[in-house]
Coordinates of C-alpha atoms and ligand atoms in Angstrom, one line a residue:
M69 CA -14.2 19.6 43.9
P70 CA -13.2 20.4 47.5
D71 CA -9.4 21.7 47.6
A72 CA -7.1 21.0 50.3
F73 CA -8.5 24.1 52.5
A74 CA -12.1 22.9 52.2
D75 CA -11.9 21.6 56.1
L76 CA -10.8 24.7 57.5
V77 CA -14.4 25.6 58.9
G78 CA -15.1 29.5 59.3
Q79 CA -11.2 30.8 58.6
D80 CA -11.6 33.2 55.7
E81 CA -8.7 35.3 56.5
A82 CA -6.0 32.5 57.6
V83 CA -6.9 30.5 54.5
D84 CA -6.2 33.9 52.1
T85 CA -2.8 34.4 53.9
L86 CA -1.8 30.4 53.5
R87 CA -3.0 30.7 49.8
R88 CA -0.8 33.7 49.1
A89 CA 2.1 32.2 50.8
A90 CA 1.8 28.8 49.0
A91 CA 1.4 30.8 45.3
A92 CA 5.0 32.9 46.6
A93 CA 6.3 29.4 47.6
A94 CA 5.5 28.0 44.3
A95 CA 7.2 30.9 42.6
V96 CA 10.3 30.3 44.8
L97 CA 10.4 26.7 43.3
R98 CA 10.0 28.1 39.6
A99 CA 12.8 30.8 39.8
P100 CA 15.6 29.6 37.7
Q101 CA 18.8 28.6 39.3
G102 CA 21.5 31.1 39.6
G103 CA 19.2 34.0 39.0
P104 CA 17.5 36.3 41.1
Q105 CA 15.6 34.4 43.9
P106 CA 12.5 35.6 45.4
A107 CA 12.7 36.2 49.3
V108 CA 11.9 33.4 51.7
N109 CA 12.0 35.2 55.0
G110 CA 10.6 37.6 57.5
T111 CA 7.9 37.5 59.8
D112 CA 6.1 40.4 57.9
P113 CA 2.4 39.1 57.3
G114 CA 2.6 41.1 54.0
A115 CA 5.4 39.1 52.7
G116 CA 4.9 35.9 50.7
M117 CA 6.7 32.8 52.1
T118 CA 8.7 32.2 55.4
H119 CA 10.4 29.1 56.9
A120 CA 8.7 29.3 60.1
W121 CA 4.7 29.4 60.7
I122 CA 2.6 29.4 64.2
F123 CA -0.9 28.2 64.0
T124 CA -2.5 29.5 67.1
G125 CA -6.4 29.4 68.0
P126 CA -8.8 27.6 70.6
P127 CA -8.9 24.0 70.7
G128 CA -11.0 22.8 67.9
S129 CA -10.6 25.9 65.6
G130 CA -8.5 23.6 63.4
R131 CA -4.8 24.5 63.9
S132 CA -3.7 21.2 62.9
V133 CA -6.0 21.0 60.0
A134 CA -4.8 24.5 58.7
A135 CA -1.1 23.1 59.1
R136 CA -1.7 20.0 57.1
A137 CA -3.8 21.8 54.5
F138 CA -0.8 24.6 54.1
A139 CA 1.8 21.5 54.0
A140 CA -0.4 20.0 51.0
A141 CA -0.7 23.3 49.3
L142 CA 3.5 23.4 49.6
Q143 CA 3.6 20.0 48.0
C144 CA 0.9 20.8 45.5
V145 CA 2.0 20.5 42.0
H146 CA 0.1 23.3 41.0
G147 CA 1.1 25.1 44.0
T148 CA -2.1 25.9 45.1
G149 CA -3.4 22.9 47.4
C150 CA -6.0 21.5 44.7
G151 CA -6.6 18.8 46.9
Q152 CA -6.5 15.9 43.7
C153 CA -2.8 16.0 42.9
P154 CA -0.5 13.2 44.6
G155 CA 1.3 16.0 46.4
C156 CA -2.0 17.3 48.0
H157 CA -3.3 13.9 48.6
T158 CA -0.5 12.0 50.0
T159 CA 0.1 15.1 52.4
L160 CA -3.6 14.9 53.3
A161 CA -3.4 11.3 54.0
G162 CA -0.1 11.4 56.0
T163 CA 1.8 9.6 53.7
H164 CA 3.9 12.2 52.0
A165 CA 7.7 11.3 52.0
D166 CA 8.6 15.2 52.8
V167 CA 6.1 15.9 55.6
R168 CA 6.7 14.9 59.2
L169 CA 4.0 15.2 61.6
V170 CA 4.8 15.0 65.2
V171 CA 2.1 14.4 67.5
P172 CA 3.1 14.3 70.9
D173 CA 1.0 11.2 73.0
G174 CA 2.7 12.3 76.3
L175 CA 2.6 15.3 78.4
S176 CA 5.7 16.9 76.7
I177 CA 8.0 16.5 73.4
G178 CA 11.4 15.6 74.5
V179 CA 14.9 16.7 73.2
N180 CA 16.0 13.4 71.7
E181 CA 13.0 13.5 69.7
M182 CA 13.2 17.1 68.5
R183 CA 17.0 16.7 67.7
A184 CA 16.2 13.5 65.3
L185 CA 13.4 15.6 64.0
V186 CA 15.5 18.6 63.1
L187 CA 18.3 16.6 61.5
R188 CA 16.0 14.9 59.4
A189 CA 14.3 18.0 58.4
A190 CA 17.4 19.3 57.1
S191 CA 17.6 16.8 54.4
T192 CA 16.9 17.8 50.6
P193 CA 13.0 17.2 49.9
S194 CA 13.1 13.9 48.2
G195 CA 9.9 15.2 46.1
G196 CA 11.8 18.2 44.9
R197 CA 9.7 20.7 46.7
W198 CA 9.8 21.6 50.4
Q199 CA 10.8 19.6 53.9
V200 CA 7.8 20.2 56.1
V201 CA 7.5 19.6 59.6
I202 CA 4.3 19.6 61.4
I203 CA 4.7 19.8 65.5
E204 CA 1.1 19.6 67.2
D205 CA 0.9 20.8 70.3
A206 CA 4.0 22.8 70.5
D207 CA 3.1 24.2 73.6
R208 CA 4.2 20.9 75.1
L209 CA 8.0 21.3 74.2
T210 CA 10.0 20.7 77.0
E211 CA 12.7 23.8 77.2
A212 CA 15.6 21.8 75.7
A213 CA 13.5 20.4 72.8
G214 CA 12.5 24.1 72.3
N215 CA 16.0 24.9 72.2
A216 CA 16.9 22.2 69.7
L217 CA 14.1 23.6 67.4
L218 CA 15.1 27.2 68.1
K219 CA 18.5 26.3 66.5
A220 CA 16.9 25.0 63.1
V221 CA 14.2 28.0 63.2
E222 CA 17.2 30.4 63.4
E223 CA 19.0 29.0 60.7
P224 CA 16.5 27.0 58.4
P225 CA 17.9 25.0 55.8
P226 CA 16.7 26.7 52.5
R227 CA 14.0 24.1 51.6
T228 CA 12.7 23.3 55.1
V229 CA 9.5 24.7 56.6
F230 CA 8.4 24.5 60.5
L231 CA 4.5 24.4 61.1
L232 CA 4.1 24.8 64.9
C233 CA 0.7 24.7 66.4
T234 CA -0.2 26.1 69.8
P235 CA -3.3 27.5 71.7
S236 CA -1.6 30.9 71.7
T237 CA 1.6 33.0 71.5
H238 CA 1.6 33.5 75.1
P239 CA 5.3 32.8 76.6
D240 CA 3.6 30.0 78.5
D241 CA 2.8 28.2 75.1
I242 CA 5.4 29.2 72.9
S243 CA 8.9 30.5 74.1
V244 CA 9.8 34.6 72.9
T245 CA 12.4 33.7 70.5
I246 CA 10.9 31.3 68.5
R247 CA 8.1 33.2 68.2
S248 CA 10.0 35.9 67.0
R249 CA 11.4 33.8 64.4
C250 CA 7.7 32.8 63.1
R251 CA 4.7 34.2 61.5
V252 CA 1.4 33.8 63.2
V253 CA -1.5 32.7 61.6
P254 CA -4.4 33.3 64.1
L255 CA -7.5 31.1 64.1
V256 CA -10.8 32.2 65.6
Q257 CA -13.3 30.1 67.0
P258 CA -15.6 29.2 64.0
V259 CA -19.3 29.9 64.2
P260 CA -21.7 26.7 64.9
E261 CA -23.3 27.6 61.6
A262 CA -20.0 26.7 59.8
V263 CA -19.2 23.7 61.7
A264 CA -22.8 22.1 61.1
E265 CA -22.1 23.1 57.1
V266 CA -19.1 20.9 57.0
L267 CA -20.5 18.1 59.3
V268 CA -23.4 18.0 56.7
R269 CA -21.4 18.4 53.6
R270 CA -18.2 16.2 54.4
D271 CA -19.9 13.6 56.9
G272 CA -23.2 13.4 55.4
I273 CA -24.8 14.1 59.1
A274 CA -28.2 15.2 59.1
P275 CA -28.8 19.1 59.2
D276 CA -30.9 19.1 62.6
V277 CA -28.1 16.9 64.5
A278 CA -25.2 18.9 62.8
R279 CA -26.6 21.9 64.2
W280 CA -27.4 20.7 67.7
A281 CA -24.0 19.0 67.9
A282 CA -22.2 22.2 66.6
A283 CA -23.9 24.2 69.1
A284 CA -23.1 22.0 72.0
T285 CA -19.6 21.7 71.3
Q286 CA -18.9 25.3 70.8
G287 CA -17.6 25.2 67.6
H288 CA -15.2 22.6 68.1
V289 CA -15.1 20.6 64.8
G290 CA -13.7 17.2 65.9
R291 CA -15.7 17.1 69.0
A292 CA -19.0 18.0 67.4
R293 CA -18.7 15.5 64.8
R294 CA -18.1 12.9 67.5
L295 CA -21.1 13.7 69.3
A296 CA -23.0 13.6 66.1
S297 CA -21.9 10.2 65.1
D298 CA -20.6 8.7 68.6
P299 CA -23.8 7.1 70.9
Q300 CA -20.9 6.8 73.6
A301 CA -19.9 10.3 73.4
R302 CA -23.4 11.4 73.8
A303 CA -24.1 9.3 76.6
R304 CA -20.8 10.5 78.3
R305 CA -21.9 14.0 77.9
E306 CA -25.4 13.3 79.2
A307 CA -23.7 11.9 82.4
V308 CA -21.7 15.4 82.9
L309 CA -24.8 17.6 82.0
A310 CA -26.6 15.4 84.9
V311 CA -24.2 16.4 87.6
P312 CA -26.0 19.8 88.6
R313 CA -29.1 17.9 89.2
R314 CA -27.5 15.2 91.3
L315 CA -25.6 17.8 94.0
T316 CA -28.1 17.7 96.9
S317 CA -25.7 17.0 99.4
V318 CA -22.2 16.7 100.5
G319 CA -22.1 12.8 100.0
A320 CA -23.5 13.3 96.5
A321 CA -21.0 16.0 95.6
F322 CA -18.1 13.2 96.5
D323 CA -20.0 11.0 94.3
A324 CA -20.2 13.0 91.7
A325 CA -16.8 13.8 91.5
S326 CA -16.1 10.0 92.1
A327 CA -18.0 9.5 88.6
L328 CA -16.6 12.2 86.9
I329 CA -13.2 11.0 87.3
E330 CA -13.8 7.3 87.0
A331 CA -15.7 8.1 83.8
A332 CA -12.7 10.1 82.5
E333 CA -10.2 7.1 83.5
A334 CA -12.6 5.0 81.6
E335 CA -12.7 6.8 78.6
A336 CA -8.8 7.1 78.4
E337 CA -8.3 3.7 78.7
A338 CA -10.6 2.9 76.1
T339 CA -8.5 5.3 73.8
V340 CA -4.9 3.8 74.7
V341 CA -5.4 0.3 75.7
E342 CA -5.1 -1.1 71.9
V343 CA -2.3 1.1 71.0
D344 CA -0.5 0.0 74.4
A345 CA -0.7 -3.6 73.8
A346 CA 0.2 -3.5 69.9
E347 CA 3.4 -1.4 71.2
R348 CA 4.3 -3.8 73.8
A349 CA 4.1 -6.8 71.7
A350 CA 6.1 -5.3 68.6
L351 CA 8.8 -4.5 71.4
E352 CA 8.7 -7.9 72.6
T353 CA 9.0 -9.6 69.4
A354 CA 11.7 -7.2 68.3
L355 CA 13.7 -8.0 71.3
G356 CA 13.1 -11.8 70.7
A357 CA 11.6 -12.6 74.1
G358 CA 12.2 -15.7 75.7
G359 CA 16.0 -16.3 74.1
T360 CA 18.2 -18.4 76.2
G361 CA 21.6 -18.8 74.1
R362 CA 24.7 -16.9 74.8
G363 CA 24.6 -13.4 75.6
A364 CA 20.9 -13.6 76.4
A365 CA 21.1 -12.7 79.9
S366 CA 22.8 -9.2 79.0
A367 CA 20.3 -8.9 76.0
A368 CA 17.5 -9.3 78.5
R369 CA 19.2 -6.6 80.8
G370 CA 19.0 -4.3 77.8
S371 CA 15.4 -5.3 76.8
A372 CA 14.3 -4.7 80.6
G373 CA 15.4 -1.1 80.0
Q374 CA 13.7 -0.8 76.8
L375 CA 10.5 -2.3 78.2
K376 CA 10.6 0.3 80.8
E377 CA 11.1 3.2 78.9
L378 CA 8.1 2.2 76.7
E379 CA 6.0 1.7 79.9
R380 CA 7.1 5.1 81.0
R381 CA 5.9 6.7 77.8
Q382 CA 2.9 4.8 77.7
K383 CA 1.9 6.0 81.5
S384 CA 2.7 9.6 80.3
R385 CA 0.4 9.1 77.4
A386 CA -2.5 7.7 79.5
T387 CA -2.0 10.8 82.1
R388 CA -2.6 13.0 79.2
A389 CA -5.4 11.1 77.5
Q390 CA -7.1 11.2 81.1
R391 CA -6.5 14.8 81.6
D392 CA -8.1 15.4 78.2
A393 CA -11.1 13.3 78.7
L394 CA -11.6 15.3 81.9
D395 CA -11.3 18.4 80.5
R396 CA -13.7 17.7 77.9
A397 CA -16.3 17.2 80.5
L398 CA -15.4 20.2 82.4
V399 CA -15.9 22.4 79.2
D400 CA -19.4 21.0 78.8
L401 CA -20.1 21.6 82.7
A402 CA -18.8 25.3 82.4
A403 CA -21.2 25.6 79.3
F404 CA -24.2 24.8 81.6
Y405 CA -23.5 27.3 84.2
R406 CA -22.5 29.9 81.3
D407 CA -26.1 29.3 79.9
A408 CA -27.6 29.7 83.4
L409 CA -25.4 33.0 83.9
T410 CA -26.8 34.3 80.4
I411 CA -30.5 33.6 81.1
A412 CA -29.9 35.2 84.7
I413 CA -28.5 38.5 83.1
G414 CA -31.0 38.3 80.5
A415 CA -27.9 38.0 77.7
P416 CA -29.4 37.7 74.3
V417 CA -27.2 35.2 73.4
A418 CA -28.1 31.6 72.2
P419 CA -27.6 28.6 74.6
V420 CA -24.8 26.2 74.3
H421 CA -26.8 23.1 75.6
T422 CA -30.1 23.5 74.1
D423 CA -31.3 20.2 75.6
T424 CA -30.8 21.2 79.1
A425 CA -32.3 24.7 78.7
E426 CA -34.9 24.0 81.4
L427 CA -32.5 23.0 83.9
A428 CA -30.2 26.1 83.4
D429 CA -33.4 28.2 83.6
A430 CA -34.5 26.9 87.1
G431 CA -30.7 27.4 88.0
A432 CA -30.9 30.9 87.0
R433 CA -34.0 31.7 88.9
N434 CA -32.6 29.8 92.3
W435 CA -29.1 31.3 91.7
Q436 CA -29.4 34.5 90.6
P437 CA -26.5 36.1 88.7
E438 CA -24.1 36.2 91.2
G439 CA -24.7 32.2 92.3
A440 CA -24.4 31.3 88.4
L441 CA -21.3 33.1 88.4
R442 CA -19.7 31.5 91.5
R443 CA -20.4 28.2 89.9
L444 CA -18.9 29.1 86.5
E445 CA -15.8 30.0 88.3
A446 CA -15.6 27.0 90.2
V447 CA -15.5 24.8 87.0
L448 CA -13.0 27.3 85.5
A449 CA -11.0 27.1 88.7
C450 CA -10.8 23.4 88.7
R451 CA -9.4 23.3 85.0
T452 CA -6.7 26.0 86.1
A453 CA -5.7 23.8 89.1
I454 CA -5.4 20.8 87.0
E455 CA -3.5 22.2 84.3
A456 CA -1.2 23.5 87.0
N457 CA -0.9 19.7 88.2
V458 CA -3.0 19.8 91.2
K459 CA -4.3 16.2 91.6
P460 CA -7.6 15.8 89.3
R461 CA -9.6 14.2 92.2
I462 CA -8.9 16.9 94.6
A463 CA -9.5 19.5 92.3
V464 CA -12.8 18.0 91.2
E465 CA -14.0 17.4 94.9
A466 CA -13.3 20.9 95.5
M467 CA -15.1 22.2 92.5
M468 CA -18.1 19.8 93.3
L469 CA -18.6 21.1 97.0
A470 CA -18.4 24.9 95.5
L471 CA -21.0 23.7 93.0
W472 CA -23.0 22.1 95.5
K473 CA -22.8 25.2 98.4
G474 CA -22.8 27.9 95.5
Ligands
ZN909 ZN1 -2.4 19.5 44.4

C-alpha cells in the first residue's frame, strides 16, 4: 500500500530526512514523563526532530506535498506515515484537528491572520501528538506577519511544529532570522520519468500521455496531471505555443499580447468566480441582509465595512490568480525558445515541447543561437518585470515586440 510519502516524486533524499525526523518525533512522544527527554531542537540536519522546517524547491517540486506528508507522519499512530491509520488519513484529507493549513489566497499573508494562527498553534494538541501548522507560500508573508511568526518559531510551544514552504531560502523569500531557526529540506526538480510514473500509478493516465505531459510541464507534477487530463489546459497551452508563429508584424505583436493577457484573465476568472459568489452569499446571509428593525441602520454600516473587506480580499485573490495564469503561459513560452536555443547550439538534451519541435527547429535555423537566446531572455525579463509589479500588459507588450524584432 502507498504510504504518506508515495506522492513525493523523485525526492529520495528529502524523504529519508523526513522519515528519520518522524521516527525521532515518535520517540519523543513515547519517552516517559519526567524521564530524560530526547532533544527536539536545532537546525543540524543530522539531528532527529525540530520545531520549524522550511521546504524549498522550484514550483511543482512538491513543497506542500512534502509538508503534508511529514505532517501525516507526525500524526501517524505508528509514527511512520503509514498512509492508512486515522492520523495519516485525516491529515492527508485536510481534516485533522491538529493540522492547520494556511494557503494564502491573496498576494500576501497578513499579520492578523498570522497572529490568530500562532495563538491557536500554541494550544495542546487534541490528538495528543503534535500541533502542526503548514504555511504554503511563506514567501508571501508580510513583514509584520513574518515578525509574528518569528516570535513563535523562536520560542516554540513544546508540541508545536511549523512547516513553511518557500521557493528558496533567499532573503527575498524568507527572512534571515526565521531561516536561522528552521531546518531546511531542499526539494529538487523531479525528472520527467518520475512524474510520468506517478501519473500512471496514481491517476491512471495512459503511459504515452503521461510521458508527454511530464516533459511538456518540465517535471511540475500538478501541471502535468492537469495537462494530461483537462482538454482546456491543453487548448490554453496550444494557444501559447502558437504565439511565435503569429508574430509577423508590430500589429500582430500587440494582438498576441492582448490575447495572452485576456486568456490569463479568463482562466483566472473561471477559478475564482464560484468561490467569490459563495463567499459573498454566505456573508450576506450572516449579516442578515435586508433587515429594517431598530439598529438596522448601524448594522448596515457595519455590514458595508465587512463587504468592503471581502471585496478587497477577493480582488487581491483575483490578481494573484491572473498573475499565476500568466506566469504559467510565460513558462511554456520560455521553454519553446529554450528548445530553439538548445537545437541551435546542438546541445544533447531532450526538448520540453516535443509537439512543437519542428517549429523550434525552424526557429533555430533562422535565429541562430544569439537570436534564440535574446528571445528566451525577453520572456524571462517579462516574468521578472511582472514579479516586480510592472503592469502585466505593458510587460507582455514589450516582450512580444522583442520576440518579433528578435
Ligand atoms: Zn499512519
